[in-house]
XYZ file of C-alpha atoms in Angstrom:
106
model
C -32.915 -28.099 9.889
C -35.991 -27.484 12.015
C -34.107 -24.890 14.076
C -33.361 -22.862 10.952
C -36.976 -23.078 9.754
C -38.177 -22.010 13.214
C -35.878 -18.980 13.175
C -36.966 -18.007 9.665
C -40.647 -18.435 10.412
C -40.424 -16.453 13.679
C -38.554 -13.710 11.837
C -41.141 -13.683 9.054
C -44.115 -13.570 11.390
C -42.894 -11.333 14.181
C -41.461 -8.310 12.383
C -42.772 -5.559 10.161
C -41.887 -5.136 6.507
C -39.683 -2.125 7.305
C -37.621 -4.104 9.836
C -37.316 -7.016 7.420
C -36.109 -4.806 4.587
C -33.575 -2.987 6.781
C -32.244 -6.237 8.248
C -32.022 -7.925 4.860
C -30.217 -4.865 3.452
C -27.724 -5.024 6.319
C -27.196 -8.746 5.706
C -26.553 -8.187 2.006
C -24.173 -5.319 2.805
C -22.276 -7.533 5.256
C -21.988 -10.332 2.721
C -20.709 -7.938 0.055
C -18.073 -6.635 2.472
C -16.959 -10.143 3.443
C -16.685 -11.259 -0.167
C -14.922 -8.098 -1.374
C -12.065 -8.052 1.173
C -9.801 -10.581 -0.609
C -10.279 -8.847 -3.967
C -9.688 -5.367 -2.566
C -6.567 -6.531 -0.726
C -5.141 -8.094 -3.876
C -5.932 -5.008 -5.962
C -4.352 -2.621 -3.460
C -1.225 -4.769 -3.201
C -0.881 -4.775 -6.990
C -1.369 -1.021 -7.242
C 1.188 -0.325 -4.504
C 3.775 -2.680 -5.979
C 3.375 -1.096 -9.389
C 3.626 2.456 -8.034
C 6.655 1.715 -5.866
C 8.351 -0.177 -8.699
C 7.830 2.699 -11.117
C 9.206 5.170 -8.579
C 12.256 2.953 -7.986
C 12.903 2.720 -11.737
C 12.653 6.491 -12.135
C 15.087 6.926 -9.253
C 17.529 4.480 -10.888
C 17.199 6.327 -14.191
C 17.929 9.602 -12.418
C 20.989 8.161 -10.677
C 22.405 6.760 -13.928
C 22.622 10.309 -15.273
C 24.954 11.401 -12.454
C 28.647 11.669 -13.312
C 30.111 11.209 -9.826
C 29.271 9.899 -6.380
C 28.851 13.463 -5.100
C 26.240 14.170 -7.801
C 24.382 10.993 -6.837
C 24.281 12.088 -3.198
C 23.055 15.555 -4.160
C 20.348 14.076 -6.395
C 19.179 11.801 -3.605
C 19.088 14.692 -1.144
C 16.889 16.700 -3.510
C 14.625 13.716 -4.256
C 14.372 12.551 -0.633
C 10.994 14.211 -0.047
C 9.486 12.280 -2.971
C 10.741 8.825 -1.961
C 8.674 6.421 0.087
C 11.146 3.556 0.068
C 14.389 3.456 1.911
C 17.260 4.260 -0.447
C 20.876 3.413 0.304
C 23.783 4.175 -1.995
C 26.985 2.129 -1.780
C 30.289 2.768 -3.520
C 32.535 0.123 -5.107
C 34.132 -0.674 -1.729
C 30.695 -1.353 -0.156
C 30.812 1.819 1.926
C 27.536 3.602 2.545
C 27.459 6.920 0.729
C 23.857 7.863 1.412
C 20.946 6.435 3.367
C 17.548 8.107 3.348
C 16.611 6.847 6.818
C 19.814 7.509 8.701
C 21.388 10.752 9.765
C 23.700 12.306 7.239
C 26.793 10.127 6.984
C 28.995 12.536 5.052
């Protein structure tokens, strides 16, 4: 306890008001940053999950409108520039029809 009081008293006596105000401002800024990191991380994760989920649902809605596998592939090729996630289309026999991260299969 006496070490802390010695540090505080030497800081209070040996520095000017300008140095004290700048250092205290930096300390407060550092504390705000340390406290805000968990909240910012959680908020960003929530925003990204919501945005990616909405984009996936819109992609599913778009694919449900297609009448054939060929139309699905064409839709995915036109939408590829707008997709962040990896998209893979399978047919009923579990064959890959389209993959957004692989070279063109068909």
